Coordinates of C-alpha atoms in Angstrom, one line a residue:
Chain A
M1 CA -50.9 86.7 163.2
T2 CA -53.5 89.5 163.1
R3 CA -52.7 92.8 161.5
E4 CA -52.5 94.4 164.9
T5 CA -49.8 92.0 166.0
A6 CA -47.9 92.6 162.8
V7 CA -48.1 96.4 163.3
N8 CA -46.9 95.9 166.9
A9 CA -44.0 93.7 165.7
L10 CA -43.0 96.4 163.2
L11 CA -43.1 99.0 165.9
L12 CA -40.9 96.9 168.2
A13 CA -38.5 96.2 165.3
G14 CA -38.3 99.9 164.6
L15 CA -37.6 100.8 168.2
V16 CA -34.8 98.2 168.4
A17 CA -33.3 99.3 165.1
V18 CA -33.3 103.1 165.7
P19 CA -29.9 103.4 167.4
G20 CA -28.2 101.2 164.8
W21 CA -29.7 103.4 162.1
A22 CA -28.7 106.5 163.9
L23 CA -25.1 105.4 164.2
W24 CA -25.0 104.3 160.6
A25 CA -26.6 107.5 159.3
D26 CA -24.4 109.5 161.7
E27 CA -27.4 111.2 163.3
P28 CA -26.8 110.6 167.0
F29 CA -29.5 113.1 168.0
T30 CA -32.1 110.6 166.8
I31 CA -31.2 108.3 169.7
T32 CA -32.0 111.1 172.2
L33 CA -35.3 111.7 170.3
A34 CA -36.1 108.0 170.5
T35 CA -35.3 107.9 174.2
R36 CA -37.8 110.7 174.7
A37 CA -40.4 108.7 172.7
V38 CA -39.8 105.6 174.7
I39 CA -40.1 107.4 178.1
F40 CA -43.3 109.1 177.0
A41 CA -44.5 105.7 175.8
L42 CA -43.8 104.3 179.3
A43 CA -45.8 107.1 180.9
A44 CA -48.7 106.5 178.5
V45 CA -48.6 102.8 179.1
G46 CA -49.1 103.7 182.7
L47 CA -52.1 105.9 182.0
N48 CA -53.6 103.3 179.6
L49 CA -53.8 100.9 182.5
A50 CA -56.3 103.3 184.3
L51 CA -57.8 104.7 181.1
G52 CA -58.1 101.7 178.8
L53 CA -58.6 98.9 181.2
G54 CA -60.2 100.7 184.1
G55 CA -62.1 103.4 182.1
L56 CA -60.7 106.0 184.4
V57 CA -60.1 109.2 182.4
S58 CA -57.4 110.8 184.5
L59 CA -56.4 114.3 183.4
G60 CA -53.9 114.5 186.3
H61 CA -51.3 111.9 185.4
A62 CA -48.7 114.7 185.3
V63 CA -48.8 114.5 189.1
F64 CA -47.1 111.1 189.0
F65 CA -44.8 112.1 186.1
G66 CA -43.8 115.1 188.2
I67 CA -43.3 113.2 191.4
G68 CA -41.1 110.7 189.7
G69 CA -39.1 113.6 188.2
Y70 CA -38.8 115.4 191.6
A71 CA -37.8 112.1 193.3
M72 CA -34.9 112.0 190.9
G73 CA -34.2 115.7 191.2
I74 CA -34.2 115.9 195.0
L75 CA -32.1 112.7 195.5
A76 CA -29.5 113.7 192.9
H77 CA -29.5 117.3 194.1
H78 CA -28.6 116.2 197.6
A79 CA -26.0 113.8 196.3
Q80 CA -24.3 116.4 194.2
T81 CA -24.3 119.1 196.9
Y82 CA -23.3 116.6 199.6
T83 CA -26.1 117.7 201.8
P84 CA -28.2 115.2 203.7
L85 CA -31.8 114.8 202.7
M86 CA -32.9 114.3 206.2
D87 CA -30.9 114.9 209.4
G88 CA -33.0 114.0 212.4
W89 CA -33.0 110.8 214.4
M90 CA -31.2 109.3 211.4
T91 CA -29.3 110.7 208.5
I92 CA -30.4 110.0 204.9
G93 CA -28.3 111.3 202.1
G94 CA -29.1 111.8 198.4
T95 CA -28.1 109.2 195.8
K96 CA -27.0 109.1 192.2
S97 CA -28.0 105.5 191.8
M98 CA -30.8 104.9 189.3
P99 CA -32.3 101.7 190.9
V100 CA -32.6 103.5 194.2
I101 CA -34.1 106.6 192.6
W102 CA -36.6 104.4 190.6
L103 CA -37.7 102.6 193.8
V104 CA -38.3 106.0 195.5
A105 CA -40.1 107.3 192.4
V106 CA -42.4 104.3 192.2
L107 CA -43.2 104.2 195.9
T108 CA -43.9 107.9 196.3
S109 CA -46.0 108.1 193.1
A110 CA -47.9 105.0 194.2
L111 CA -48.6 106.6 197.5
A112 CA -49.8 109.8 195.9
A113 CA -52.0 107.7 193.5
L114 CA -53.5 105.9 196.5
V115 CA -54.5 109.2 198.3
I116 CA -55.7 110.9 195.1
G117 CA -57.5 107.7 194.0
V118 CA -59.3 107.3 197.3
L119 CA -60.6 110.9 197.1
S120 CA -61.3 111.0 193.3
L121 CA -63.0 107.7 192.9
R122 CA -66.0 109.0 194.8
T123 CA -66.8 110.9 191.6
S124 CA -67.2 109.6 188.1
G125 CA -67.4 110.7 184.4
V126 CA -66.5 114.3 183.7
Y127 CA -66.2 115.0 187.4
F128 CA -63.5 112.4 187.7
I129 CA -61.6 114.1 184.8
M130 CA -61.9 117.4 186.6
I131 CA -61.0 116.3 190.1
T132 CA -57.8 114.6 188.8
L133 CA -57.1 117.9 186.9
A134 CA -57.5 119.8 190.2
F135 CA -55.0 117.6 192.0
G136 CA -52.6 118.1 189.1
Q137 CA -52.9 121.9 189.5
M138 CA -52.4 121.7 193.3
F139 CA -49.1 119.9 192.8
F140 CA -48.1 122.3 190.0
F141 CA -48.6 125.3 192.2
F142 CA -47.0 123.6 195.1
A143 CA -43.9 122.8 193.0
I144 CA -43.7 126.4 191.8
S145 CA -43.6 127.7 195.3
W146 CA -41.3 125.1 196.7
S147 CA -38.2 127.3 196.8
A148 CA -36.0 124.7 198.6
Y149 CA -35.9 122.8 195.3
G150 CA -35.7 125.6 192.7
G151 CA -39.3 126.8 192.8
E152 CA -40.3 128.0 189.3
D153 CA -36.8 127.6 187.9
G154 CA -36.5 123.9 188.7
L155 CA -33.4 121.9 189.5
S156 CA -30.5 121.0 187.2
I157 CA -28.5 117.8 187.7
Y158 CA -25.0 118.1 186.2
V159 CA -24.2 114.4 185.5
R160 CA -26.8 111.7 184.6
N161 CA -27.3 109.2 187.4
G162 CA -25.6 105.8 187.2
F163 CA -26.8 102.3 186.7
P164 CA -24.5 99.4 187.7
G165 CA -22.6 98.0 184.8
L166 CA -23.7 100.7 182.3
N167 CA -22.3 104.1 181.3
T168 CA -25.6 106.0 181.2
L169 CA -23.8 109.0 179.7
V170 CA -23.6 107.1 176.4
P171 CA -26.9 107.8 174.7
I172 CA -27.3 104.3 173.2
Q173 CA -26.8 102.7 176.6
F174 CA -29.3 104.9 178.3
Y175 CA -31.7 104.3 175.4
G176 CA -31.3 100.5 175.8
L177 CA -32.0 100.8 179.5
C178 CA -35.2 102.8 178.9
L179 CA -36.4 100.5 176.1
A180 CA -35.7 97.4 178.3
I181 CA -37.9 99.0 181.1
L182 CA -40.7 99.8 178.6
L183 CA -40.7 96.2 177.2
A184 CA -40.7 94.8 180.7
V185 CA -43.7 97.0 181.7
L186 CA -45.5 96.1 178.4
W187 CA -45.0 92.4 179.1
A188 CA -46.2 92.8 182.7
S189 CA -49.3 94.8 181.6
A190 CA -50.1 92.2 179.0
R191 CA -50.0 89.6 181.7
L192 CA -52.0 91.8 184.1
A193 CA -54.7 92.4 181.5
R194 CA -55.2 88.6 181.2
S195 CA -54.9 87.9 185.0
P196 CA -58.0 87.5 187.2
F197 CA -57.5 91.1 188.4
G198 CA -57.3 92.4 184.8
L199 CA -60.4 90.6 183.8
A200 CA -62.3 91.8 186.8
L201 CA -61.2 95.4 186.2
N202 CA -62.3 95.1 182.6
A203 CA -65.6 93.8 183.7
A204 CA -65.9 96.6 186.3
R205 CA -65.6 99.1 183.5
Q206 CA -68.3 97.5 181.4
A207 CA -70.8 96.3 184.0
P208 CA -70.0 97.5 187.5
G209 CA -73.3 96.2 188.8
R210 CA -72.6 92.6 187.7
V211 CA -69.1 92.7 189.2
Q212 CA -70.6 93.8 192.5
A213 CA -73.2 91.1 192.3
V214 CA -70.5 88.4 192.1
G215 CA -68.9 89.8 195.3
L216 CA -66.1 92.0 194.0
D217 CA -65.8 95.7 194.8
P218 CA -65.5 97.8 191.6
T219 CA -64.1 100.8 193.5
R220 CA -61.3 98.7 195.0
L221 CA -60.4 97.2 191.6
R222 CA -60.3 100.7 190.1
L223 CA -58.2 102.0 193.0
A224 CA -55.7 99.2 192.6
A225 CA -55.5 100.0 188.8
F226 CA -55.0 103.7 189.5
V227 CA -52.2 103.1 192.0
L228 CA -50.4 100.8 189.5
S229 CA -51.0 103.2 186.8
G230 CA -49.6 106.1 188.8
A231 CA -46.5 104.1 189.8
I232 CA -45.6 103.3 186.2
T233 CA -46.0 106.9 185.1
G234 CA -43.9 107.9 188.1
L235 CA -41.1 105.7 186.9
A236 CA -41.3 107.3 183.5
G237 CA -41.1 110.7 185.2
A238 CA -37.8 109.7 186.9
L239 CA -36.4 108.5 183.6
F240 CA -37.5 111.7 181.8
A241 CA -35.8 113.9 184.4
D242 CA -32.7 111.8 183.9
L243 CA -32.9 112.2 180.2
N244 CA -33.0 116.0 180.5
R245 CA -30.9 116.2 183.7
F246 CA -33.5 118.8 184.7
V247 CA -36.8 118.9 186.6
S248 CA -39.2 121.8 186.7
P249 CA -42.8 122.4 187.7
A250 CA -43.6 122.1 184.0
M251 CA -43.6 118.3 184.5
F252 CA -46.7 118.8 186.7
S253 CA -48.5 121.1 184.3
W254 CA -51.9 120.2 182.9
Q255 CA -50.4 120.3 179.4
T256 CA -48.2 117.4 180.4
S257 CA -51.3 115.5 181.6
G258 CA -53.0 116.4 178.3
E259 CA -50.0 115.2 176.3
I260 CA -49.8 111.8 178.0
M261 CA -53.5 111.4 177.4
I262 CA -53.0 112.4 173.7
F263 CA -50.4 109.7 173.3
V264 CA -52.9 107.1 174.5
I265 CA -55.9 108.3 172.4
L266 CA -53.7 108.9 169.3
G267 CA -52.3 105.4 169.4
G268 CA -55.4 103.6 170.5
V269 CA -57.0 103.3 173.9
A270 CA -57.0 99.9 175.6
R271 CA -54.6 98.4 173.0
L272 CA -51.3 97.2 174.5
W273 CA -49.1 98.9 172.0
G274 CA -51.5 101.9 171.5
P275 CA -49.6 104.3 173.9
V276 CA -46.3 103.3 172.4
M277 CA -47.5 104.0 168.9
G278 CA -49.0 107.4 170.0
A279 CA -45.9 108.5 171.8
V280 CA -43.6 107.5 168.9
V281 CA -45.8 109.2 166.3
F282 CA -46.2 112.4 168.4
V283 CA -42.5 112.8 169.0
A284 CA -41.7 112.1 165.4
L285 CA -44.3 114.6 164.2
E286 CA -43.1 117.2 166.7
H287 CA -39.5 116.8 165.3
L288 CA -40.4 116.6 161.6
L289 CA -43.0 119.3 161.5
G290 CA -40.9 121.5 163.8
G291 CA -38.1 121.3 161.2
I292 CA -40.4 122.5 158.4
S293 CA -42.1 125.5 159.9
E294 CA -42.2 127.6 163.0
Y295 CA -45.9 127.2 163.1
W296 CA -45.9 123.5 163.0
H297 CA -48.5 123.3 165.8
V298 CA -51.2 124.2 163.2
A299 CA -50.2 121.1 161.1
L300 CA -50.1 118.9 164.1
G301 CA -53.5 120.1 165.2
L302 CA -55.0 119.5 161.8
L303 CA -53.5 116.0 161.7
L304 CA -54.8 115.1 165.1
L305 CA -58.2 116.4 164.0
V306 CA -58.2 114.2 160.9
I307 CA -57.2 111.2 162.9
V308 CA -59.9 111.6 165.6
L309 CA -62.6 112.4 163.0
F310 CA -61.9 109.6 160.6
S311 CA -60.5 106.8 162.6
R312 CA -62.0 104.7 165.4
G313 CA -59.6 103.4 168.0
G314 CA -56.7 105.6 167.2
L315 CA -53.8 105.0 164.7
L316 CA -53.5 101.4 165.7
G317 CA -57.2 100.9 165.1
L318 CA -56.8 102.5 161.7
M319 CA -53.8 100.3 160.8
A320 CA -55.2 97.1 162.3
G321 CA -58.3 97.8 160.2
E322 CA -60.5 96.7 163.1
A323 CA -62.7 99.0 165.2
R324 CA -62.6 98.5 168.9
G325 CA -64.7 100.9 171.0
H326 CA -63.5 102.0 174.3
D327 CA -66.7 102.8 176.0
Chain B
M1 CA -56.2 145.4 208.1
S2 CA -58.8 148.0 207.3
T3 CA -62.4 147.6 206.2
I4 CA -61.7 149.5 203.1
L5 CA -59.1 147.0 201.9
I6 CA -61.5 144.2 202.6
I7 CA -64.3 145.8 200.6
E8 CA -61.9 146.5 197.7
Q9 CA -60.7 142.9 197.7
V10 CA -64.3 141.6 197.8
L11 CA -65.1 143.8 194.8
N12 CA -62.0 142.5 193.0
G13 CA -63.1 139.0 193.7
L14 CA -66.7 139.7 192.4
Q15 CA -65.2 141.2 189.2
F16 CA -63.0 138.2 188.6
G17 CA -66.0 136.0 189.5
V18 CA -68.4 137.5 187.0
M19 CA -65.9 137.4 184.2
L20 CA -65.3 133.7 185.0
F21 CA -69.1 133.3 184.9
L22 CA -69.1 134.5 181.3
M23 CA -66.6 131.8 180.4
A24 CA -68.3 129.1 182.5
A25 CA -71.8 129.8 181.3
G26 CA -70.9 129.0 177.7
L27 CA -69.0 125.9 178.8
T28 CA -71.7 124.6 180.9
L29 CA -74.4 125.3 178.3
I30 CA -72.5 123.5 175.6
F31 CA -71.8 120.5 178.0
G32 CA -75.4 120.4 179.2
V33 CA -77.1 120.7 175.8
M34 CA -74.6 118.9 173.5
G35 CA -72.9 116.7 176.0
L36 CA -69.6 118.0 174.7
I37 CA -66.3 118.8 176.6
N38 CA -64.9 121.8 174.8
L39 CA -61.3 122.4 175.6
A40 CA -61.2 125.0 172.9
H41 CA -63.4 127.4 174.8
G42 CA -60.4 129.3 175.9
S43 CA -59.4 129.8 172.2
L44 CA -62.8 131.6 171.7
Y45 CA -62.0 133.8 174.6
M46 CA -58.7 134.7 173.0
T47 CA -60.4 135.2 169.6
G48 CA -62.7 137.8 171.3
A49 CA -59.8 139.6 172.9
F50 CA -57.8 139.8 169.7
A51 CA -60.7 140.9 167.6
A52 CA -61.4 143.7 170.2
A53 CA -57.8 144.8 170.4
V54 CA -57.3 144.9 166.6
T55 CA -60.7 146.6 165.9
A56 CA -60.3 149.1 168.8
A57 CA -56.8 150.1 167.5
A58 CA -58.1 150.5 164.0
T59 CA -61.3 152.5 164.8
G60 CA -60.4 154.1 168.1
S61 CA -63.6 153.0 169.6
F62 CA -63.9 150.5 172.5
L63 CA -67.5 149.8 171.7
M64 CA -66.7 148.8 168.1
G65 CA -64.0 146.5 169.6
L66 CA -66.6 144.9 171.8
A67 CA -69.0 144.4 168.9
A68 CA -66.2 142.9 166.9
A69 CA -65.3 140.6 169.7
L70 CA -68.8 139.3 170.0
A71 CA -69.2 138.9 166.2
A72 CA -65.7 137.2 165.8
A73 CA -66.1 134.8 168.6
A74 CA -69.7 133.9 167.6
L75 CA -68.6 133.4 164.0
A76 CA -65.6 131.3 165.0
G77 CA -67.8 129.3 167.3
A78 CA -70.4 128.6 164.6
L79 CA -67.7 127.6 162.1
V80 CA -66.0 125.3 164.6
E81 CA -69.4 123.7 165.4
L82 CA -70.2 123.2 161.7
L83 CA -66.8 121.9 160.7
V84 CA -65.7 119.8 163.6
I85 CA -68.0 119.6 166.7
R86 CA -70.9 118.3 164.6
R87 CA -68.9 115.2 163.7
L88 CA -68.0 114.5 167.4
H89 CA -71.5 113.9 168.7
D90 CA -71.5 110.2 168.4
K91 CA -67.9 109.9 169.7
D92 CA -67.1 109.6 173.4
H93 CA -65.5 112.2 175.7
L94 CA -62.0 111.0 175.0
D95 CA -62.3 111.8 171.3
Q96 CA -63.8 115.2 172.1
V97 CA -60.9 115.9 174.4
L98 CA -58.4 115.0 171.6
A99 CA -60.2 117.0 168.9
T100 CA -60.7 120.1 170.9
F101 CA -57.1 119.9 172.1
A102 CA -56.2 119.9 168.4
L103 CA -58.4 123.0 167.9
I104 CA -56.4 124.8 170.7
L105 CA -53.2 124.1 168.8
I106 CA -54.7 125.4 165.6
F107 CA -56.2 128.5 167.1
S108 CA -53.1 129.4 169.2
E109 CA -50.5 129.0 166.4
G110 CA -52.8 130.5 163.8
T111 CA -53.2 133.6 166.0
R112 CA -49.4 133.7 166.6
W113 CA -48.9 133.5 162.8
L114 CA -51.4 136.3 162.2
Y115 CA -50.4 138.7 164.9
G116 CA -46.9 137.6 166.1
S117 CA -45.8 136.7 169.6
F118 CA -45.9 140.1 171.1
P119 CA -48.9 141.1 173.2
L120 CA -51.4 143.6 172.0
Y121 CA -52.9 146.2 174.2
L122 CA -56.5 147.3 174.6
D123 CA -57.1 150.6 176.4
I124 CA -59.8 151.1 178.9
P125 CA -62.3 153.6 177.2
A126 CA -61.8 157.2 178.4
A127 CA -65.4 157.4 179.8
L128 CA -64.7 154.5 182.1
S129 CA -61.2 155.2 183.2
G130 CA -60.3 156.5 186.6
P131 CA -61.8 155.8 190.0
V132 CA -65.2 156.4 191.5
T133 CA -65.9 157.1 195.1
L134 CA -68.2 154.6 196.7
P135 CA -70.2 155.2 199.8
G136 CA -67.8 155.1 202.8
G137 CA -65.1 156.9 200.9
I138 CA -63.7 153.9 199.0
Q139 CA -62.0 154.7 195.8
Y140 CA -62.5 151.9 193.2
P141 CA -61.8 151.8 189.4
L142 CA -64.9 152.6 187.4
Y143 CA -64.0 150.1 184.7
R144 CA -63.9 147.2 187.2
L145 CA -67.2 148.3 188.7
T146 CA -68.7 148.4 185.1
L147 CA -67.4 144.8 184.6
I148 CA -69.3 143.7 187.7
G149 CA -72.4 145.4 186.3
I150 CA -72.1 143.8 182.9
G151 CA -71.5 140.4 184.3
I152 CA -74.5 140.5 186.5
G153 CA -76.6 142.0 183.6
V154 CA -75.5 139.1 181.3
A155 CA -76.3 136.6 184.0
L156 CA -79.8 138.0 184.4
A157 CA -80.3 138.1 180.6
L158 CA -79.1 134.5 180.3
W159 CA -81.5 133.4 183.0
G160 CA -84.3 135.2 181.3
L161 CA -83.4 133.6 177.9
I162 CA -83.4 130.2 179.4
A163 CA -86.3 130.5 181.7
R164 CA -88.7 132.6 179.6
T165 CA -88.2 132.2 175.9
R166 CA -89.0 129.6 173.3
L167 CA -85.3 129.1 172.6
G168 CA -84.7 128.6 176.3
I169 CA -87.4 125.9 176.4
R170 CA -85.7 124.1 173.6
I171 CA -82.3 124.4 175.3
R172 CA -83.7 123.0 178.5
A173 CA -85.4 120.2 176.5
G174 CA -82.2 119.5 174.7
E175 CA -80.4 119.0 178.0
N176 CA -83.0 116.5 179.1
D177 CA -83.6 114.4 176.0
R178 CA -82.2 115.2 172.7
E179 CA -83.8 112.3 170.8
M180 CA -87.2 113.4 172.1
I181 CA -87.0 117.1 171.0
A182 CA -85.6 116.0 167.6
A183 CA -88.6 113.7 167.3
L184 CA -90.9 116.7 168.2
G185 CA -89.7 118.5 165.1
V186 CA -87.1 120.8 166.5
D187 CA -84.1 121.2 164.2
I188 CA -81.5 119.9 166.6
S189 CA -78.5 120.7 164.5
R190 CA -79.5 124.3 164.2
L191 CA -80.1 124.4 167.9
Y192 CA -76.6 123.0 168.5
T193 CA -75.0 125.6 166.3
L194 CA -76.9 128.3 168.0
V195 CA -76.0 127.2 171.5
F196 CA -72.3 126.8 170.5
A197 CA -72.3 130.3 168.9
L198 CA -74.0 131.8 172.0
G199 CA -71.4 130.2 174.3
A200 CA -68.6 131.4 172.1
A201 CA -70.0 134.9 172.1
L202 CA -70.0 134.9 175.9
A203 CA -66.4 133.7 176.0
G204 CA -65.5 136.4 173.4
L205 CA -67.2 139.1 175.5
A206 CA -65.2 138.0 178.5
G207 CA -62.0 138.0 176.5
A208 CA -62.6 141.5 175.2
L209 CA -63.6 142.9 178.6
V210 CA -60.6 141.4 180.5
G211 CA -58.3 142.2 177.6
A212 CA -58.4 145.9 178.7
I213 CA -57.1 145.0 182.2
Q214 CA -54.5 142.5 181.1
S215 CA -52.5 142.2 177.9
V216 CA -54.0 140.4 174.9
Q217 CA -51.7 137.5 173.9
V218 CA -51.6 134.0 172.6
G219 CA -52.3 131.4 175.2
M220 CA -54.3 133.8 177.4
G221 CA -57.3 131.5 177.2
E222 CA -55.8 128.3 178.8
P223 CA -55.5 129.5 182.4
V224 CA -59.0 130.9 182.3
L225 CA -60.3 127.7 180.7
I226 CA -59.0 125.6 183.6
L227 CA -60.6 128.0 186.0
A228 CA -63.9 127.9 184.1
F229 CA -63.8 124.1 184.3
V230 CA -63.3 124.4 188.0
V231 CA -66.3 126.7 188.2
I232 CA -68.7 124.4 186.3
V233 CA -67.6 121.4 188.2
I234 CA -68.1 123.1 191.6
G235 CA -71.5 124.4 190.4
G236 CA -72.6 121.2 188.8
I237 CA -72.2 120.6 185.1
G238 CA -75.1 121.9 183.0
S239 CA -76.4 124.3 185.6
I240 CA -76.3 128.0 184.8
K241 CA -77.2 128.8 188.4
G242 CA -74.4 126.5 189.5
A243 CA -72.0 128.3 187.2
F244 CA -72.9 131.6 188.7
V245 CA -72.5 130.5 192.3
G246 CA -69.3 128.6 191.4
A247 CA -67.8 131.5 189.6
L248 CA -68.4 133.9 192.5
L249 CA -67.0 131.3 195.0
V250 CA -63.9 130.8 192.9
G251 CA -63.4 134.5 192.2
L252 CA -63.7 135.4 195.9
T253 CA -61.6 132.4 197.1
D254 CA -58.8 133.2 194.7
T255 CA -58.7 137.0 195.4
L256 CA -59.3 136.9 199.1
G257 CA -57.0 133.9 199.6
G258 CA -54.1 135.7 198.1
I259 CA -54.6 138.6 200.6
F260 CA -55.7 136.9 203.8
L261 CA -53.7 133.6 203.9
P262 CA -50.3 135.3 204.2
E263 CA -51.8 137.6 206.9
L264 CA -53.2 134.6 208.7
F265 CA -49.9 132.8 208.7
K266 CA -48.1 135.9 210.0
L267 CA -50.0 135.3 213.2
V268 CA -48.1 132.1 213.8
M269 CA -44.8 132.4 211.9
E270 CA -42.1 134.8 210.7
P271 CA -43.3 137.3 208.0
A272 CA -41.1 136.1 205.1
R273 CA -42.0 132.4 205.5
A274 CA -45.7 133.4 206.1
T275 CA -45.8 135.4 202.8
S276 CA -44.3 132.6 200.7
L277 CA -46.3 129.8 202.3
G278 CA -49.5 131.9 202.2
A279 CA -49.0 132.8 198.6
S280 CA -48.4 129.2 197.5
L281 CA -51.4 127.9 199.5
A282 CA -53.5 130.7 198.0
S283 CA -52.7 129.6 194.5
M284 CA -53.8 126.1 195.4
A285 CA -56.9 127.3 197.3
I286 CA -59.5 127.0 194.5
Y287 CA -58.3 123.5 193.6
V288 CA -58.6 122.6 197.2
L289 CA -62.1 124.1 197.2
M290 CA -63.0 122.1 194.2
A291 CA -61.7 118.8 195.5
A292 CA -63.5 119.5 198.8
V293 CA -66.8 120.2 197.1
L294 CA -66.5 117.1 194.9
I295 CA -65.7 114.9 197.8
W296 CA -68.7 116.3 199.7
R297 CA -71.0 116.4 196.7
P298 CA -69.6 114.2 193.8
T299 CA -71.8 116.0 191.2
G300 CA -71.2 119.6 192.3
L301 CA -73.5 122.0 194.2
Y302 CA -76.4 122.1 191.7
G303 CA -75.6 119.0 189.6
A304 CA -78.1 116.3 188.8
R305 CA -78.1 113.7 191.5
V306 CA -77.0 110.2 190.4

């Protein structure tokens, strides 16, 4: 077992143990905090697929996070107001069922990722960073002016959506559901990285010319990765909206894109558990430092600075004691 | 819609554009010469605005405030370069994004800690307040007209600096091949500090000048930063000329879009819907412009061809 595997196992054990500890220590709020960390981790795992494996530095992943959020918000809003979503040649109502909402969230964010990907992948490097940022801003301003769904104020959902066989209003059950999804996606992305597609994508990042020479199209590989990546982040957005029972244009803001990227870089780019580590540490710091001082952002900033200046490969790289570049 | 309104809006767009140019010029210089993405550029803009507001309130002189803004921003820039940026050169863009994001947190919260959450105000100097009458009987605020003049003046000075002076030759050489100019005996780390301080001073100047029109508050830098990025990406990263053209395009698109899009929609739909749809499309207009430019020319208008 390498040190990285050991750190990962510890992280997993911690995530599984958190609710038990919270109940034992009588600090139920910790479960909500951990749910937040797990959902952010899922969004970051999604981004890491594009960023780590594909080398696509997207500063616009809030688009997918927001689309997932609004998929939940819009469907649940129609369900709770008993108004049809669409009333033309056929009637489609809203829903309070999580599996349906997730499906819609994944499909719509994948579709958005396809369109944005086709247009953005014409550029590369810093231009790619900026064009993805531009798409994020377009969605942000669109959401602000979309008065049918709350505009700037967002949408509140009064009761958390349901999942067959679970009572999602109980924090520990909702946490378990989110953690199960995270683990399933981690497993799938580990499989994906070792699949022929993952290997080709990895190669397309390092040597696009050679990939092309063996008859594969690097742009198509990247597009596929971008779509998958967007879909996963969209699913996280739907869960996040359900956690807060609220969606607002803030989910589309560039700060959200920045934070998702920070999770990945902080934990360790291109490492399977890197995004999870980053999200968990970020949420924990936010909570701990926030309790100490009103001006905790200064401390957080200094800490991030120290990590980026003195470690290579993020926290996981630091702990695993092995540098791994992410060129 | 009258001609006077159109001319007024064009002037507003120009004013916004030249202020964006001050931000974008520093950003594009720093990227071109040092290869660095500096998300903290907006913090330097904020530093300039705060320095100007505090100094002007203490001394009663706008000019002193302006001088303080330039000095404070340049100093902050030089310090940031010496303490942090210097160590980022051999790291990739991702680490630069994370480190400069951390700097934003430190600057913003540090400023909030020093000056509190309430906005400060910077008054327009008495000599520049009030309107002037332009040919054709158009009344336009003198201060905004002065901003256009200052912006164009700085653009010309910057062009002169880069095209005509020894420092400019080194900056251009640094953009092309930093190993080579280091090998030729130019002190590259001093050049970097200088370029960073120059970029910071330009941002600080913009912050102070705009601070008199808007309020001076924590977080004022981030929206402008995003716009400045849009500008340099449209113009082509590293190109001062591109930054100038891009800034004017963005300034005009944003200002004119907000006025004309709702009017345009009123031709085909009811006024209330036209106003809201037009306003929302107008706020997206510059991003649509940027995406369109990049799809058409993936490295911007004046960027290096790849």
